[in-house]
PDB file of C-alpha atoms and ligand atoms in Angstrom:
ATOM      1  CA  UNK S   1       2.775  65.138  15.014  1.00  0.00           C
ATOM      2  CA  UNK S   2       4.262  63.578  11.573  1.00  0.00           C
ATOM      3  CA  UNK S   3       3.298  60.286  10.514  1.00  0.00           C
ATOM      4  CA  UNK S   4       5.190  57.139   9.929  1.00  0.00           C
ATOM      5  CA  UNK S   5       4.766  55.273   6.799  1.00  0.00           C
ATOM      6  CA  UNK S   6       6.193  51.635   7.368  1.00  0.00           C
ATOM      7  CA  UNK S   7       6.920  49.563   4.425  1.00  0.00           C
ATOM      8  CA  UNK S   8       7.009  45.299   3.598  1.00  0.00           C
ATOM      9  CA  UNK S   9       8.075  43.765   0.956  1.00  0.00           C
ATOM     10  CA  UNK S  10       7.317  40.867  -0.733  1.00  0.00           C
ATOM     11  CA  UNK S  11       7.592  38.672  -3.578  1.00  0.00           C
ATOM     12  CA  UNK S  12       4.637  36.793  -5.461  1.00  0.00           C
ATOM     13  CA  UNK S  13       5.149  33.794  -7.222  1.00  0.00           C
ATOM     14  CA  UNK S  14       2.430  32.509  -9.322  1.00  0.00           C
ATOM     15  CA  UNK S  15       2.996  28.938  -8.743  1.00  0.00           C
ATOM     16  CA  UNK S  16       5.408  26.618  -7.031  1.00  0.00           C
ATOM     17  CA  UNK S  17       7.132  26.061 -10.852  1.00  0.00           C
ATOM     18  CA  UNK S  18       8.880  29.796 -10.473  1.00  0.00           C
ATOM     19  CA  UNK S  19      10.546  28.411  -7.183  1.00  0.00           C
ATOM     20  CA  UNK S  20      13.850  27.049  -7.353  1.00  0.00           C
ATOM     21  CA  UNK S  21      14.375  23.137  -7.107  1.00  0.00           C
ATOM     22  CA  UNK S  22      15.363  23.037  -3.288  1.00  0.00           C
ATOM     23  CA  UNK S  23      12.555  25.721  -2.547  1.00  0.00           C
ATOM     24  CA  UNK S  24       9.933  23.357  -4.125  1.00  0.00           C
ATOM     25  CA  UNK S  25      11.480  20.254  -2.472  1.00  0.00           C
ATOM     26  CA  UNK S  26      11.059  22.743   0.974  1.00  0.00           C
ATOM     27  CA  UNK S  27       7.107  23.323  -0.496  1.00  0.00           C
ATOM     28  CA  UNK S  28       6.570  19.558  -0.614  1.00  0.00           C
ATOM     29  CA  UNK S  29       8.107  18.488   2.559  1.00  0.00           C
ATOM     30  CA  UNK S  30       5.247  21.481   4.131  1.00  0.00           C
ATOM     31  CA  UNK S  31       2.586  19.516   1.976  1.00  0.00           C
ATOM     32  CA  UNK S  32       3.731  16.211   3.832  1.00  0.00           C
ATOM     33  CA  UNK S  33       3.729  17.848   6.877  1.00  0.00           C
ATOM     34  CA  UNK S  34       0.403  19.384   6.472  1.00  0.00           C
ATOM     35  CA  UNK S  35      -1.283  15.905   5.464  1.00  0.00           C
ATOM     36  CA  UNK S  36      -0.177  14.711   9.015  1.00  0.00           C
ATOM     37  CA  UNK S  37      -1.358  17.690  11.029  1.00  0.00           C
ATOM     38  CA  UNK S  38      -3.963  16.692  14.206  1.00  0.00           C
ATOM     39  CA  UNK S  39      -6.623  18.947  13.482  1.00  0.00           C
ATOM     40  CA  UNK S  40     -10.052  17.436  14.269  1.00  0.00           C
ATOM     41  CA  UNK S  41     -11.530  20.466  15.910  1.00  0.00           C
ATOM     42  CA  UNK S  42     -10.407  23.607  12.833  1.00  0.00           C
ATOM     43  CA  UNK S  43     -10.348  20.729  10.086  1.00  0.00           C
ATOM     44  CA  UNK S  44      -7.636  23.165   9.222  1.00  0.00           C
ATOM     45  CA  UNK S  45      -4.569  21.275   8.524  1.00  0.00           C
ATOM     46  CA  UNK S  46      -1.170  23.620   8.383  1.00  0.00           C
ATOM     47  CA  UNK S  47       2.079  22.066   7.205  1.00  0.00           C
ATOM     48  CA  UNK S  48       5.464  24.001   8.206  1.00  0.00           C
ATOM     49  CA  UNK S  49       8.866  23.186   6.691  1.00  0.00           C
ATOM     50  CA  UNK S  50      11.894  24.611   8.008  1.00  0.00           C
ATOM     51  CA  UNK S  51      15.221  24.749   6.046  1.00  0.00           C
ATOM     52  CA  UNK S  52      18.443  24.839   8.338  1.00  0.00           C
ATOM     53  CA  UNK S  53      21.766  26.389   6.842  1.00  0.00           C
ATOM     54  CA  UNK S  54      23.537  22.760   6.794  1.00  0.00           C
ATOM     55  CA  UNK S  55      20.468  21.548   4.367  1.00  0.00           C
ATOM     56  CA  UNK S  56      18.864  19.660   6.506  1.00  0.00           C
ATOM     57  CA  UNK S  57      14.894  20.167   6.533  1.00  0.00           C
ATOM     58  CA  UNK S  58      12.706  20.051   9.735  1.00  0.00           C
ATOM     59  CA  UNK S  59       8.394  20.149   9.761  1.00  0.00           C
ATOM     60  CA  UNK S  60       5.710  20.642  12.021  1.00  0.00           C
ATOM     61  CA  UNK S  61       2.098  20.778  11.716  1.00  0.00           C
ATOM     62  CA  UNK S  62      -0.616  22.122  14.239  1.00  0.00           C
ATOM     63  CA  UNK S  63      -1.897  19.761  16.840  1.00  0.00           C
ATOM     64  CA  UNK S  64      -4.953  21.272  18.338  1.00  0.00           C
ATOM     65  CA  UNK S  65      -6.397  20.170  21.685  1.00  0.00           C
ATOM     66  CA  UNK S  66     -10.082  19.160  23.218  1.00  0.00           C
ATOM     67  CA  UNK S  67      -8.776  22.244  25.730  1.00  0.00           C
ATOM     68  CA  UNK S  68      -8.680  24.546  22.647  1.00  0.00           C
ATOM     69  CA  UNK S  69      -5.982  27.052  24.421  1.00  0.00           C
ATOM     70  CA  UNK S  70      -3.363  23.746  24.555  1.00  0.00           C
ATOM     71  CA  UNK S  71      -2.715  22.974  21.219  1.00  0.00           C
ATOM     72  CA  UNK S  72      -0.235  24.555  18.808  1.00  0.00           C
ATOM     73  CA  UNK S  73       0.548  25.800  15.327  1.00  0.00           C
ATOM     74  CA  UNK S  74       2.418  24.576  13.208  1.00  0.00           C
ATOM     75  CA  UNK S  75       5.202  27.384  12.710  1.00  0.00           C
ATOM     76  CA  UNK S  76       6.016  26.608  16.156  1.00  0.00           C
ATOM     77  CA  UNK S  77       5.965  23.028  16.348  1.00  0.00           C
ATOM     78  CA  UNK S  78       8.592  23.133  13.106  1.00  0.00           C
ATOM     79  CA  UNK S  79      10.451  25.753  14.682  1.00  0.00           C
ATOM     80  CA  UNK S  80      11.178  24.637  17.745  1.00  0.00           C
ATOM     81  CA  UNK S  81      11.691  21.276  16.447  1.00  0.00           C
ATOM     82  CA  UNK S  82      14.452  22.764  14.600  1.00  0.00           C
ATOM     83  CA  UNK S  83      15.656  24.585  17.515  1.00  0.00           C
ATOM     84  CA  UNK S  84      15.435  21.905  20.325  1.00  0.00           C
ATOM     85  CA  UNK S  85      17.192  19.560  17.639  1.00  0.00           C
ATOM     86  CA  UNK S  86      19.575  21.517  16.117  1.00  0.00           C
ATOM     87  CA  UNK S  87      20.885  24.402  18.702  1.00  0.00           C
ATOM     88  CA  UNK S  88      23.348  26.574  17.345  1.00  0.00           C
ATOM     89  CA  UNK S  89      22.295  25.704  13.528  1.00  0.00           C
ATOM     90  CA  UNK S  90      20.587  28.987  11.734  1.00  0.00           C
ATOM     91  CA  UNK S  91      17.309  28.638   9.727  1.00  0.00           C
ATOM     92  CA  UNK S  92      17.587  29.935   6.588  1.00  0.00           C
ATOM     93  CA  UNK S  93      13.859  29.504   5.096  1.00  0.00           C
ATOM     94  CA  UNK S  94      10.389  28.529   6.254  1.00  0.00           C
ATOM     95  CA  UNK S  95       7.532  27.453   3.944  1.00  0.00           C
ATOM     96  CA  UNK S  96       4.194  27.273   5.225  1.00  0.00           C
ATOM     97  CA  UNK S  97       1.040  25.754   3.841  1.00  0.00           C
ATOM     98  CA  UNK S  98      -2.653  24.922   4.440  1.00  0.00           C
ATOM     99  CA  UNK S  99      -6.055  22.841   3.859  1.00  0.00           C
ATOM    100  CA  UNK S 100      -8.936  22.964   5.059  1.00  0.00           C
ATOM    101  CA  UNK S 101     -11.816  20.101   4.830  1.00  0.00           C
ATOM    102  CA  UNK S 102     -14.480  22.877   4.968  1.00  0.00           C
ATOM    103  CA  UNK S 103     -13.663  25.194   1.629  1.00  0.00           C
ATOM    104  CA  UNK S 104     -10.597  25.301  -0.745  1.00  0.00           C
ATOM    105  CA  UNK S 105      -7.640  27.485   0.984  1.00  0.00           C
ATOM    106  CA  UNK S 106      -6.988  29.680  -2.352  1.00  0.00           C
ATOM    107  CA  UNK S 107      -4.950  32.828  -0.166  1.00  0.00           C
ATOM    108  CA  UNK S 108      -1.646  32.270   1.258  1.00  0.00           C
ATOM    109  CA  UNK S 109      -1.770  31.458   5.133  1.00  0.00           C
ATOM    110  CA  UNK S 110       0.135  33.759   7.134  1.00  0.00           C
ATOM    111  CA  UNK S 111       1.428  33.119  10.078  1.00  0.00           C
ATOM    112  CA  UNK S 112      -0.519  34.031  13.677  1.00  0.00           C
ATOM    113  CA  UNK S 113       0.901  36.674  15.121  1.00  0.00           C
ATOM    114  CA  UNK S 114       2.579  34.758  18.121  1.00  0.00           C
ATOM    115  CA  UNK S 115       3.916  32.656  15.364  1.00  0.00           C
ATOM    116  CA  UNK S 116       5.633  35.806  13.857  1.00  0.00           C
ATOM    117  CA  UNK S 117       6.945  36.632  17.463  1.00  0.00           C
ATOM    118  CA  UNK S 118       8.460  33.422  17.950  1.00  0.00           C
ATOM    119  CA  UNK S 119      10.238  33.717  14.845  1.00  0.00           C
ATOM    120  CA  UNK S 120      11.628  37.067  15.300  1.00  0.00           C
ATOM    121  CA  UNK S 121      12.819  35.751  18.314  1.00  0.00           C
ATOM    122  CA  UNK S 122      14.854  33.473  16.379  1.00  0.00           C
ATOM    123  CA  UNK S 123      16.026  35.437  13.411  1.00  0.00           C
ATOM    124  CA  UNK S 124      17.426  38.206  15.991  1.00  0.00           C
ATOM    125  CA  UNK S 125      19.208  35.456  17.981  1.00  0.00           C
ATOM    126  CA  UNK S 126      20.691  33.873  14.673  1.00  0.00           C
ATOM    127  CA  UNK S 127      21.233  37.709  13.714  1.00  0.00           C
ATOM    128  CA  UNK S 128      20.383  36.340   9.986  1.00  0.00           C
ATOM    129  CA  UNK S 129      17.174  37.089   8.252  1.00  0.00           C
ATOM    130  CA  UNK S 130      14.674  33.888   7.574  1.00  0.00           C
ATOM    131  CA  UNK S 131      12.587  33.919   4.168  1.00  0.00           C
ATOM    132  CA  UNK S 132       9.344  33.121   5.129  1.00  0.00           C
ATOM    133  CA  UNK S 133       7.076  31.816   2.080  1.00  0.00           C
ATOM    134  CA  UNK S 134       3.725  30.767   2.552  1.00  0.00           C
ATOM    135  CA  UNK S 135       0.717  29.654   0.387  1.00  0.00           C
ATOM    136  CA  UNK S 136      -2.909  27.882   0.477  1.00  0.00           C
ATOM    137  CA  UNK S 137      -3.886  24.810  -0.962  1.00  0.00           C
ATOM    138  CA  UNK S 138      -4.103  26.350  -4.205  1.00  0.00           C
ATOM    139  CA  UNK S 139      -3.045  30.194  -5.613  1.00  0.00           C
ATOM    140  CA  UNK S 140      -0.299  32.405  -5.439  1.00  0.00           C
ATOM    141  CA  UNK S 141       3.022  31.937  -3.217  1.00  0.00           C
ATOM    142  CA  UNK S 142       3.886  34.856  -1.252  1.00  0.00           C
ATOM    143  CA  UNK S 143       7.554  35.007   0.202  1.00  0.00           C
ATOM    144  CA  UNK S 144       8.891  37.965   2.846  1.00  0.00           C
ATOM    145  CA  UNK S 145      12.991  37.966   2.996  1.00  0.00           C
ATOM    146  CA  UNK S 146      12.856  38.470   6.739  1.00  0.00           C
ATOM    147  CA  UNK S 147      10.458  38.161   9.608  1.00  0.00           C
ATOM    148  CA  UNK S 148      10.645  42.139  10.154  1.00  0.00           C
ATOM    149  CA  UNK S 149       8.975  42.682   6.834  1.00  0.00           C
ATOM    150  CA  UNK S 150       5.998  40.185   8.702  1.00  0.00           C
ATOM    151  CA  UNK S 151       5.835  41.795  12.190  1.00  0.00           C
ATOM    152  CA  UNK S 152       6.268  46.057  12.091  1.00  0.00           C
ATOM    153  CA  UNK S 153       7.430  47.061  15.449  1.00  0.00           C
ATOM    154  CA  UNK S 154       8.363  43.660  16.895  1.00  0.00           C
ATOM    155  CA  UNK S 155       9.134  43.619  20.304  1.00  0.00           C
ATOM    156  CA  UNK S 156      12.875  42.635  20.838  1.00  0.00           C
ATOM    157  CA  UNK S 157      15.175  41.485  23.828  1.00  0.00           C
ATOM    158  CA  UNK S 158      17.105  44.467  23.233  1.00  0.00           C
ATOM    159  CA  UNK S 159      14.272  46.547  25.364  1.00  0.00           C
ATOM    160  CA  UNK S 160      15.360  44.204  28.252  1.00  0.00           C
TER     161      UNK S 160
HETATM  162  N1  LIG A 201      -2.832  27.567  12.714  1.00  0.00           N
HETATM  163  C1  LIG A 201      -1.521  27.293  12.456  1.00  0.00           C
HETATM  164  O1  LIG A 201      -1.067  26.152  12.606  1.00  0.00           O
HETATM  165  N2  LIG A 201      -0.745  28.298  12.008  1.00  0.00           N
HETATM  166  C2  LIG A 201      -1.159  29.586  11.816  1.00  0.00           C
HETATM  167  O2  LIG A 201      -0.359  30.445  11.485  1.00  0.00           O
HETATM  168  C3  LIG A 201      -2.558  29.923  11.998  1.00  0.00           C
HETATM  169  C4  LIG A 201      -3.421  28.874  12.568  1.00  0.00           C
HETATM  170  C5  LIG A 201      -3.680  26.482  13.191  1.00  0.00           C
HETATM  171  C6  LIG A 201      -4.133  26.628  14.610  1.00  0.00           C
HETATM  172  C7  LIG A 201      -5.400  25.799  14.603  1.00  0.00           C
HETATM  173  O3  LIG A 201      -5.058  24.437  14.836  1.00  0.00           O
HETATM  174  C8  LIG A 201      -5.923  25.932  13.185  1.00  0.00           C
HETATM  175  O4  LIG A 201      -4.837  26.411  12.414  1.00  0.00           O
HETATM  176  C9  LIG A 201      -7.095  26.890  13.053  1.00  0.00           C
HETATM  177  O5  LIG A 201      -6.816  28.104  13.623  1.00  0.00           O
END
């Protein structure tokens, strides 16, 4: 037996000021996003904003369901927005955000891990890494430079 010691990295930034201009404008189009979300059931509202290679920015938000199994988060709505929209077109960032109506969201949300699936998924059929930032409402910013540093041992096509 030896053990395995599997290392992520990420970096912290204290508030959306340390982020460059186009990351903030990426942070703000999540916020919009967020505010929209259909989340009656959580009161959780997530925002997701995806930036493509040409620029261009895509969002989703969850959209929950009376049938709680139907609805969707928000990574996945904004990814496969950008996907469906824009085939062939890589994804070079996604920011995510949150709110809840119940408490103040003061930890970055992660993503779920079929979330962090889906986008490996992607980033190994782009074959280019996605920076993944994510936040609360409030607090610290917390951004991985590629899905793998998000899911340890993800489960590729490769195994196919
Ligand atoms: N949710 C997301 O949209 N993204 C995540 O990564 C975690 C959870 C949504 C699903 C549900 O509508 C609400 O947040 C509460 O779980």
């Amino acid at each position: 037996m030896r053990n395995l010691d599997i290392h992520s990295n990420f970096e912290e930034y204290k508030g959306i000021e340390e982020l460059s201009a186009s990351d903030q404008e990426l942070f703000r189009s999540a916020v919009e996003a967020r505010d929209k979300a259909y989340a009656p059931y959580s009161r959780f509202s997530v925002g997701a904003a995806v930036r493509l290679d040409n620029g261009l920015i895509i969002t989703g938000n969850n959209q929950e369901n009376a049938a709680y199994p139907s609805g969707m988060c928000a990574e996945r709505v904004a990814i496969w927005s950008a996907l469906s929209q824009h085939p062939g077109t890589k994804i070079s960032k996604l920011f995510i955000t949150a709110r809840s109506e119940k408490k103040e969201v003061t930890r970055p949300v992660s993503p779920c891990g079929s979330c962090r699936q889906t986008l490996a998924e992607c980033e190994i059929r782009q074959e280019q890494p996605i920076e993944v930032f994510f936040t609360g409402e409030t607090g610290i910013i917390l951004k991985a430079s590629s899905v793998r540093d998000l899911l340890a041992f993800m489960f590729d096509n490769t195994l196919l």
